[in-house]
Tab-separated table of C-alpha atoms in Angstrom:
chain	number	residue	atom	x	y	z
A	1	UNK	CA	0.000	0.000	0.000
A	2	UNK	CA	1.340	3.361	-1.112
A	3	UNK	CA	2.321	5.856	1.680
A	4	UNK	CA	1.170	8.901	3.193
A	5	UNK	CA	3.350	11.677	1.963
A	6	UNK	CA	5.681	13.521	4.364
A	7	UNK	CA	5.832	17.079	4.544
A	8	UNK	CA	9.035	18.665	4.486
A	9	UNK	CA	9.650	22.696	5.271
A	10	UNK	CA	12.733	24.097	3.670
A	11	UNK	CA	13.440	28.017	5.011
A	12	UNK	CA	15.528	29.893	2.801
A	13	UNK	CA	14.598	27.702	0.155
A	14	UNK	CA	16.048	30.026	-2.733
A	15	UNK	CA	19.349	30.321	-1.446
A	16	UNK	CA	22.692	28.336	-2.195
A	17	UNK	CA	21.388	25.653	0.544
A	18	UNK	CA	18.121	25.401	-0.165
A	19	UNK	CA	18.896	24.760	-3.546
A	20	UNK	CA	21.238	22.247	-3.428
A	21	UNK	CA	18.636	20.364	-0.369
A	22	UNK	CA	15.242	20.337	-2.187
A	23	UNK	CA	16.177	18.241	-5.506
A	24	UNK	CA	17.755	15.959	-2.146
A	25	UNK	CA	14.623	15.486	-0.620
A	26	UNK	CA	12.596	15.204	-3.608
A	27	UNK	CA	14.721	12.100	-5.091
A	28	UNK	CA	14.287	10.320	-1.620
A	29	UNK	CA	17.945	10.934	-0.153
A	30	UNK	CA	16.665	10.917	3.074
A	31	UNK	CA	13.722	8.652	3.723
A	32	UNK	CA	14.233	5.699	0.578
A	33	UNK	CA	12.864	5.599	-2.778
A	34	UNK	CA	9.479	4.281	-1.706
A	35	UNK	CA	8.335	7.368	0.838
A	36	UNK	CA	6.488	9.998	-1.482
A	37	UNK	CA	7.377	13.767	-0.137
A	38	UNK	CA	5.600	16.813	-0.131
A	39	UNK	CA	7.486	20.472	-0.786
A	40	UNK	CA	7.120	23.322	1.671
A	41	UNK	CA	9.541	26.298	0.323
A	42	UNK	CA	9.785	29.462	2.792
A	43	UNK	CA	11.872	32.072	1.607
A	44	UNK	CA	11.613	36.134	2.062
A	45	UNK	CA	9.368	38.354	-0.770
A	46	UNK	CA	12.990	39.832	-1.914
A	47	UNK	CA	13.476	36.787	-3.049
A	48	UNK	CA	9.799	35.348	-4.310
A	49	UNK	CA	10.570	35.217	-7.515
A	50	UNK	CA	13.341	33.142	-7.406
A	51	UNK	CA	12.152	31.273	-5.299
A	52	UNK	CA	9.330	30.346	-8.289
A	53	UNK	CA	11.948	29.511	-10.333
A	54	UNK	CA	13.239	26.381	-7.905
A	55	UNK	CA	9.557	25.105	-7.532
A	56	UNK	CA	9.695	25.551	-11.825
A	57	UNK	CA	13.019	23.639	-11.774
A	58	UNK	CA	11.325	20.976	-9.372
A	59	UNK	CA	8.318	20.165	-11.664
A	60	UNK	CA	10.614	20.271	-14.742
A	61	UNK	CA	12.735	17.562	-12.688
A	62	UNK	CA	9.800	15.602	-12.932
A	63	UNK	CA	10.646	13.762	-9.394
A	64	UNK	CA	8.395	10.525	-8.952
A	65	UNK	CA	8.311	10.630	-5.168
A	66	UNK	CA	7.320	14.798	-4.961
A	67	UNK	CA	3.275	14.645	-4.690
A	68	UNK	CA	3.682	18.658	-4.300
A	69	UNK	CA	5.308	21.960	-4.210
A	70	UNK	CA	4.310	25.017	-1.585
A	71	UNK	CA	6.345	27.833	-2.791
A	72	UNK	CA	5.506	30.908	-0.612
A	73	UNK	CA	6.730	33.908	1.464
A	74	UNK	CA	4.053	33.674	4.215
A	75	UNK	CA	5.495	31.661	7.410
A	76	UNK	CA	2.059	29.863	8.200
A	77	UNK	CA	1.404	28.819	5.449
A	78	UNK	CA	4.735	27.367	4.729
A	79	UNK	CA	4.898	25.408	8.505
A	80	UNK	CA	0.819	24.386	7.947
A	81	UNK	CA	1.072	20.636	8.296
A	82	UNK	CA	4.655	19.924	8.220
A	83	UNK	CA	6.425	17.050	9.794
A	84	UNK	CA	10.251	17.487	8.965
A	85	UNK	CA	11.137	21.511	9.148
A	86	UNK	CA	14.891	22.555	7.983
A	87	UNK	CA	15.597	25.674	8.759
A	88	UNK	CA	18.220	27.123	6.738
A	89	UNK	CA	17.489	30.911	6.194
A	90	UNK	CA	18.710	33.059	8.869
A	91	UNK	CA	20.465	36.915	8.882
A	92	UNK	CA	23.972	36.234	7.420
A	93	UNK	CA	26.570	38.613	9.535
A	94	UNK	CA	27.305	41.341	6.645
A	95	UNK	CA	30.910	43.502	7.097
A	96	UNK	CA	31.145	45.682	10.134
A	97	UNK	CA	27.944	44.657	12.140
A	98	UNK	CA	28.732	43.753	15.412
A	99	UNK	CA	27.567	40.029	16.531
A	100	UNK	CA	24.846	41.472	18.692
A	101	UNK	CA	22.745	43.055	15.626
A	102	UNK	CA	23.250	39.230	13.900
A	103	UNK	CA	21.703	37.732	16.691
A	104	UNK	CA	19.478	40.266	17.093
A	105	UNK	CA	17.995	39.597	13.537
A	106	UNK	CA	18.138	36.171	14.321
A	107	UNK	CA	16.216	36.421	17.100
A	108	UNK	CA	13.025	37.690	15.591
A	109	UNK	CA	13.181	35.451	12.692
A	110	UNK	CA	13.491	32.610	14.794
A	111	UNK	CA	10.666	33.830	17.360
A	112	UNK	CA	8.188	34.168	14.509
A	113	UNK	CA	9.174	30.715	12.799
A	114	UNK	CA	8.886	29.341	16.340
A	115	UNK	CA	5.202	30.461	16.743
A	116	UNK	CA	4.010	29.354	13.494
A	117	UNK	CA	5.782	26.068	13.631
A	118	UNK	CA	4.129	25.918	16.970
A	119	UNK	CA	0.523	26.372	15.812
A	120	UNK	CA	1.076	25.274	12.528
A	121	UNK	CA	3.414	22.154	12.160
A	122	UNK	CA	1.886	18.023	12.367
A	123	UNK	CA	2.206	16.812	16.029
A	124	UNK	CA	5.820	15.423	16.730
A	125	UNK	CA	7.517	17.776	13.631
A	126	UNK	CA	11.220	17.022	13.890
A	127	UNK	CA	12.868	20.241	13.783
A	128	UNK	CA	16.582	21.036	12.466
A	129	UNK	CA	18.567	24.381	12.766
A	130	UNK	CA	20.775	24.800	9.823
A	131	UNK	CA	21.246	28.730	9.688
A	132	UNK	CA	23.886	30.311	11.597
A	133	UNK	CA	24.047	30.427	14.906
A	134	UNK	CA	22.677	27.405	14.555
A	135	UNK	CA	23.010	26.265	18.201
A	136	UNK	CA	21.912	29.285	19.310
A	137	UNK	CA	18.830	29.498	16.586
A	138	UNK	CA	18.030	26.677	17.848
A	139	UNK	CA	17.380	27.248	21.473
A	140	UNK	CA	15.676	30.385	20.870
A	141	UNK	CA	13.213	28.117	18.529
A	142	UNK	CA	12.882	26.014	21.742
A	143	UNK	CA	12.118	29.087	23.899
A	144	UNK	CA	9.455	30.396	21.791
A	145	UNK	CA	7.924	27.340	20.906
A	146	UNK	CA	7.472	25.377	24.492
A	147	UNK	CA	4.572	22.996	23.010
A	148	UNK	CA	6.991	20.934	21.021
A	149	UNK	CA	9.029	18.815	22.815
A	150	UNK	CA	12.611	19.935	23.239
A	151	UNK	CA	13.760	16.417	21.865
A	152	UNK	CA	11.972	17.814	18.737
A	153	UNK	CA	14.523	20.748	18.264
A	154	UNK	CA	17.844	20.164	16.854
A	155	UNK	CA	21.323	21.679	14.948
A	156	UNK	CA	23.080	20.708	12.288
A	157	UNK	CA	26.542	19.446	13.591
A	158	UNK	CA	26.775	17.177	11.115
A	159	UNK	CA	28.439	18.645	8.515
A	160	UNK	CA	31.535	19.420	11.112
A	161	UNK	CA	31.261	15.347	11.763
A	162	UNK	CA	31.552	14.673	8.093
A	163	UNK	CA	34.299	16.738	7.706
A	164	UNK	CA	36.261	15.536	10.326
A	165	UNK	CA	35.367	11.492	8.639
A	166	UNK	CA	36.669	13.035	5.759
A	167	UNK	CA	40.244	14.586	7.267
A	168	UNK	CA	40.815	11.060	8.815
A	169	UNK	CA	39.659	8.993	5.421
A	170	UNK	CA	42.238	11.281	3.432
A	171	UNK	CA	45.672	11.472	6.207
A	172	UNK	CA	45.130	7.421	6.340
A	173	UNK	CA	44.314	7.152	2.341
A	174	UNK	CA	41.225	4.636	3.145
A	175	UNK	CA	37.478	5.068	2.607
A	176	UNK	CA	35.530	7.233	4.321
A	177	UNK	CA	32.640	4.632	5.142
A	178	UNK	CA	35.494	2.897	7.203
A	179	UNK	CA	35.750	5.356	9.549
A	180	UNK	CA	33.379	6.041	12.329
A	181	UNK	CA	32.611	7.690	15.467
A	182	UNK	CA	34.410	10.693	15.684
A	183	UNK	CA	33.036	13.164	17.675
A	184	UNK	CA	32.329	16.968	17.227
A	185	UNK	CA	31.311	18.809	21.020
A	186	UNK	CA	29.689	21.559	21.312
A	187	UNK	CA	29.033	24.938	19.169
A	188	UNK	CA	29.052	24.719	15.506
A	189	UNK	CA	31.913	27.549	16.221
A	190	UNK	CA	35.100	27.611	15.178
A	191	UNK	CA	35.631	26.836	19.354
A	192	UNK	CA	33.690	23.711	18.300
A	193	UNK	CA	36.113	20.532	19.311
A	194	UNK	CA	36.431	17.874	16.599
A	195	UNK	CA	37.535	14.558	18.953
A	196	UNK	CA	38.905	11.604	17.646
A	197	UNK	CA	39.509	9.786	20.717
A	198	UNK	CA	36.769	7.081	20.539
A	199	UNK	CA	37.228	6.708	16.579
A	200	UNK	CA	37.865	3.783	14.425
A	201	UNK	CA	38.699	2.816	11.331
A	202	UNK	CA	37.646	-0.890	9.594
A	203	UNK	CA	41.061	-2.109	8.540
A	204	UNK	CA	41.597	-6.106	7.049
A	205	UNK	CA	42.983	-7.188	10.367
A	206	UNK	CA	39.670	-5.844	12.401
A	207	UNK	CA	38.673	-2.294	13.934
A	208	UNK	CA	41.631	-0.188	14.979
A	209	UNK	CA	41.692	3.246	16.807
A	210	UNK	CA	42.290	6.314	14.321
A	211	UNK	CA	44.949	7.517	16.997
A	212	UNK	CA	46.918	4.642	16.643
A	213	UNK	CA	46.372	4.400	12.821
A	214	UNK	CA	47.966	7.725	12.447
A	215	UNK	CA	50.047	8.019	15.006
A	216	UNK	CA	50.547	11.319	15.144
A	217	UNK	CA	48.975	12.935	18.118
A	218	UNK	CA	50.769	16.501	17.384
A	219	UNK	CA	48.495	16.508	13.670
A	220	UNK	CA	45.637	15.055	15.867
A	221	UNK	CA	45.556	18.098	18.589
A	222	UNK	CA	46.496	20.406	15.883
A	223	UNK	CA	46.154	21.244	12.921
A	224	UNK	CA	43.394	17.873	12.308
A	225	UNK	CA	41.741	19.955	14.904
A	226	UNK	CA	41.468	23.511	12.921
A	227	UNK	CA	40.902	22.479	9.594
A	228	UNK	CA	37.976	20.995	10.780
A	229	UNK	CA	37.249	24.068	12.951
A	230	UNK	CA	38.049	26.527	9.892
A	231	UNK	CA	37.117	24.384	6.893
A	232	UNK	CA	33.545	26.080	6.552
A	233	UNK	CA	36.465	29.837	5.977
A	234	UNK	CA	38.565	27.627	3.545
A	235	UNK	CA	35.256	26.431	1.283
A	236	UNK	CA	34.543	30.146	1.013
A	237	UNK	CA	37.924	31.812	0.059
A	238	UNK	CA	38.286	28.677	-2.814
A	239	UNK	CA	34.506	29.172	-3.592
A	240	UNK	CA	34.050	32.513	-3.229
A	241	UNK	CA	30.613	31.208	-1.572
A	242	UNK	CA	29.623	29.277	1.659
A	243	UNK	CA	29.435	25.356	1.593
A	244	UNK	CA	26.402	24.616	0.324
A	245	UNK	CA	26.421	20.913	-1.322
A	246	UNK	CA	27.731	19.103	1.944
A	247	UNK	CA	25.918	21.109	4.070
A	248	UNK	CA	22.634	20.171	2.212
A	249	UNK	CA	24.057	16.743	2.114
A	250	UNK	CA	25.054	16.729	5.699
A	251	UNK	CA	21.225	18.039	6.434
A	252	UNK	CA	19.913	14.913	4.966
A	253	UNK	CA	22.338	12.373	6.992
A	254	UNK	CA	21.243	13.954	10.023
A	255	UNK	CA	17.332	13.793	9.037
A	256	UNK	CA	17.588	10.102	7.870
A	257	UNK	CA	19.778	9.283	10.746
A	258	UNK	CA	17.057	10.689	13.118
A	259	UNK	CA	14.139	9.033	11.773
A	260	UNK	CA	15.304	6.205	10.306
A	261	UNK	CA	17.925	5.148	13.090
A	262	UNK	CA	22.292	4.925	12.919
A	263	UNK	CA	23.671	1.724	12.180
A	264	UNK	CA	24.399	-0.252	15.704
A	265	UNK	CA	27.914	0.097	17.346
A	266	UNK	CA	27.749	3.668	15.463
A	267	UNK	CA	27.528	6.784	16.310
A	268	UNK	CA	26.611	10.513	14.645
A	269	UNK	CA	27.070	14.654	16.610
A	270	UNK	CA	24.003	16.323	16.941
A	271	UNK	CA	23.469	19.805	18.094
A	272	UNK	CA	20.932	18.549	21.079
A	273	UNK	CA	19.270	19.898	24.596
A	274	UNK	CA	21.803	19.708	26.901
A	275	UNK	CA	20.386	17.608	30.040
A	276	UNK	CA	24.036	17.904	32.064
A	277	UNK	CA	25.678	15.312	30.365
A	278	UNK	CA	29.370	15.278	30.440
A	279	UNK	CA	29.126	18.287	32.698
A	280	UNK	CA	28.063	20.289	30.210
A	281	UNK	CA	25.564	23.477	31.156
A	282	UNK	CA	22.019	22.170	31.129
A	283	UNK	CA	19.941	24.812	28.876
A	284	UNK	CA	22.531	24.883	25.530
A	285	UNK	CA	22.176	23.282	22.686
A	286	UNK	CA	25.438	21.615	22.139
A	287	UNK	CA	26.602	18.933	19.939
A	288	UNK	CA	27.302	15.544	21.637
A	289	UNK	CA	27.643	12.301	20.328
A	290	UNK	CA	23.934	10.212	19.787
A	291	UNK	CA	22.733	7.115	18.879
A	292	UNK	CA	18.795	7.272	17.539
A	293	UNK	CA	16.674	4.377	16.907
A	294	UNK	CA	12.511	5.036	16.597
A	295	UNK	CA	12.805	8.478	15.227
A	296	UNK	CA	14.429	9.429	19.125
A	297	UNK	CA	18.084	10.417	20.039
A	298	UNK	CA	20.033	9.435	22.883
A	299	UNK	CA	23.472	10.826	23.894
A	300	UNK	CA	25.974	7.979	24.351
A	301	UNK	CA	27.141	7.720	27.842
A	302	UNK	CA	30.416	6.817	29.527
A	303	UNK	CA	33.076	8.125	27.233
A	304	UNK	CA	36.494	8.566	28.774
A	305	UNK	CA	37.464	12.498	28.359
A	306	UNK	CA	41.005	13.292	29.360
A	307	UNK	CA	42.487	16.483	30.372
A	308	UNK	CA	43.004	18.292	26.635
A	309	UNK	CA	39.303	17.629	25.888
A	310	UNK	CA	37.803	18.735	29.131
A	311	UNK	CA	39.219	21.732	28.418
A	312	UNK	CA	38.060	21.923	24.800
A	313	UNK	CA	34.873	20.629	26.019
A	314	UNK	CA	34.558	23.712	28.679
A	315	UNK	CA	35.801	26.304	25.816
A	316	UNK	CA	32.839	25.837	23.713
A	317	UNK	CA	30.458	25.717	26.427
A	318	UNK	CA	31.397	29.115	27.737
A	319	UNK	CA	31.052	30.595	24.361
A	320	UNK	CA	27.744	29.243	24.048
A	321	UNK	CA	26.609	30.212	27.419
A	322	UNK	CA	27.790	33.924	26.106
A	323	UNK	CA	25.670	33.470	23.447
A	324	UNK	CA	22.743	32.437	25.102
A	325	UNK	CA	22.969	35.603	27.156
A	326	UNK	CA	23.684	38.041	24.093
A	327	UNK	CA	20.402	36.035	22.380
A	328	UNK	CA	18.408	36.533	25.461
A	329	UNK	CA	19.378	40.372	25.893
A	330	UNK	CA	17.838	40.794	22.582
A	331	UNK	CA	14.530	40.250	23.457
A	332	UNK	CA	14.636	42.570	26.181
C-alpha cells in the first residue's frame, strides 16, 4: 500500500542551501525511494521570484516521489502541516555589524518561525537548525515554541562530523565509510572541538583506533583539529561562496539518521538539549555524540574524556553560554 506523503519545510529555500537540499529530498535521499514527499519552500518576498523559479526547476525535474510543491513567502502557510522543518534561512553577519545586531535579527526570525511552527506544524515535527548560529537558533526556537518537545529541536553538527570522517579517510588514504565515530562537542563555532579519541577505522585485520592508525597525536591536537574548525572559511575563500552541497548533504544524513535510526555500534554529533551530560551546562544546545533508533536520540554515555578535551569541552560551552545571554538580551 502506497504511503502517506511527508511534509518537508525548507526556510531559505532560494538560497545556495536550499537549492542544493530540495532536488535531495525530492529524489528520496533521506527517507528511501518508496516514501512519497511533499514540498514546503519558505523564503523572504525579496526573493519570491526566485524562489518560483526552484519550484519551476522541481516540476521540470519531474521527481516521482514529490506529490507537491508550496512555494511561498508567508510563514504559516509554509509550517501548515509539516512534519520534517529545515531551517536554513537566517540573517547572514554582513561587514562591520557587530555580533549582537546578527543575533538580534536572528532572534526575531526565529521567534516568529517558532510560533508558526508551533501552531502550525503536524504533532511530533522534527525540527533542524541549519542557519547560523545554529546552536543558538536553535534554542531560541525552543524558547518560543514550548509545546513541542525539546527532543523535537535540533542543529546541524553534522556537517563538522563529516568533515572531520573526511580529514581522517584522506591522512590514512582509506574510505571514508570505514571510519566512524568521531566526535564533534559543542558549538558549531570555530571553538567547536572535533575529537577523535573514541574513533575507528575498519582495517583487514579488524577495527583499529584512528589515533593509533595515524600516530601522530601533534596533527591530531592540531592542525586535524582547525581544519575541521576553519574548513567552513577555507570552502569560502576557494569558492568565493559558503558550503552549500555538503551542508545540504550533511542536512539529509542527520534527518535520515534521526528518523530512520544509525547503524548499531555507530555513532553521529548532533546539536541537542543539553540535560548535564558530560558536565556540560544544562539549557545549551550543544553537539554531543547520539545514537537514535525510533525516530528518538540518545546521547551515548560513559566516554572517557582526558584532560586536553575537558578543556576543549569547557571552551565551547562558555562561548555558548555567552551566546545564550547576548540572544536573550535581545529580546529585552
Amino acid at each position: 500500500m502506497a504511503k502517506e506523503p511527508v511534509r518537508f519545510l525548507v526556510t531559505g529555500a532560494a538560497g545556495q542551501i536550499g537549492y542544493a537540499l530540495v532536488p535531495m529530498i525530492a529524489r528520496g535521499v533521506i527517507l528511501g525511494p518508496d516514501q512519497p514527499v511533499i514540498l514546503h519552500m519558505l523564503d523572504i518576498p525579496p526573493a519570491a521570484e526566485a524562489l518560483n523559479g526552484v519550484k519551476m526547476e522541481l516540476v521540470d525535474a519531474a521527481f516521482p516521489l514529490l506529490k507537491g510543491v508550496v512555494a511561498t513567502t508567508d510563514v504559516i502557510e509554509a509550517c501548515t502541516g509539516v512534519n520534517i522543518a529545515i531551517l536554513v534561512g537566517g540573517f547572514p553577519r554582513k561587514e562591520g555589524m557587530e555580533r549582537k545586531d546578527v543575533m538580534s535579527k536572528n532572534v526575531s526570525i526565529y521567534k516568529s518561525q517558532a510560533s508558526a511552527l508551533e501552531k502550525h506544524a503536524a504533532a511530533n515535527c522534527k525540527v533542524l537548525v541549519v542557519a547560523n548560529p545554529a546552536n543558538t537558533n536553535a534554542l531560541i526556537l525552543k524558547e518560543f515554541a514550548p509545546s513541542i518537545p525539546e527532543k523535537n529541536i535540533t542543529c546541524l553538527t553534522r556537517l563538522d562530523h563529516n568533515r572531520a570522517l573526511g580529514q581522517i579517510s584522506e591522512r590514512l588514504n582509506v574510505q571514508v565509510s570505514d571510519v566512524k565515530n568521531v566526535i564533534i562537542w559543542g558549538n558549531h563555532s570555530s571553538t567547536q572541538y572535533p575529537d577523535v579519541n573514541h574513533a575507528t577505522v575498519k582495517t583487514p585485520s579488524g577495527e583499529k583506533p584512528v589515533r593509533e592508525l595515524v600516530s601522530d597525536d601533534a596533527w591530531l591536537n592540531g592542525e586535524f583539529i582547525t581544519t575541521v574548525q576553519q574548513r567552513g572559511a577555507a570552502i569560502i575563500k576557494a569558492r568565493k561562496f559558503s558550503s552549500a552541497l555538503s551542508a545540504a548533504s550533511s542536512a539529509c544524513d542527520h534527518i535520515r539518521d534521526w528518523v530512520l535510526g544509525t547503524t548499531e555500534g555507530t555513532w553521529v554529533s548532533m546539536g541537542v538539549y543539553s540535560d548535564g551530560s558530560y558536565n556540560v551546562p544544562a539549557g545549551l544546545i550543544y553537539s554531543f555524540p547520539v545514537t537514535c533508533r525510533n525516530g528518538e536520540w540518545k546521547i551515548v554515555q560513559g566516554l572517557s574524556i582526558d584532560e586536553f578535551s575537558r578543556k576543549k569541552l569547557d571552551l565551547t560551552a562558555e562561548e555558548l553560554s555567552e551566546e545564550k545571554s547576548l540572544a536573550y538580551s535581545c529580546l529585552s
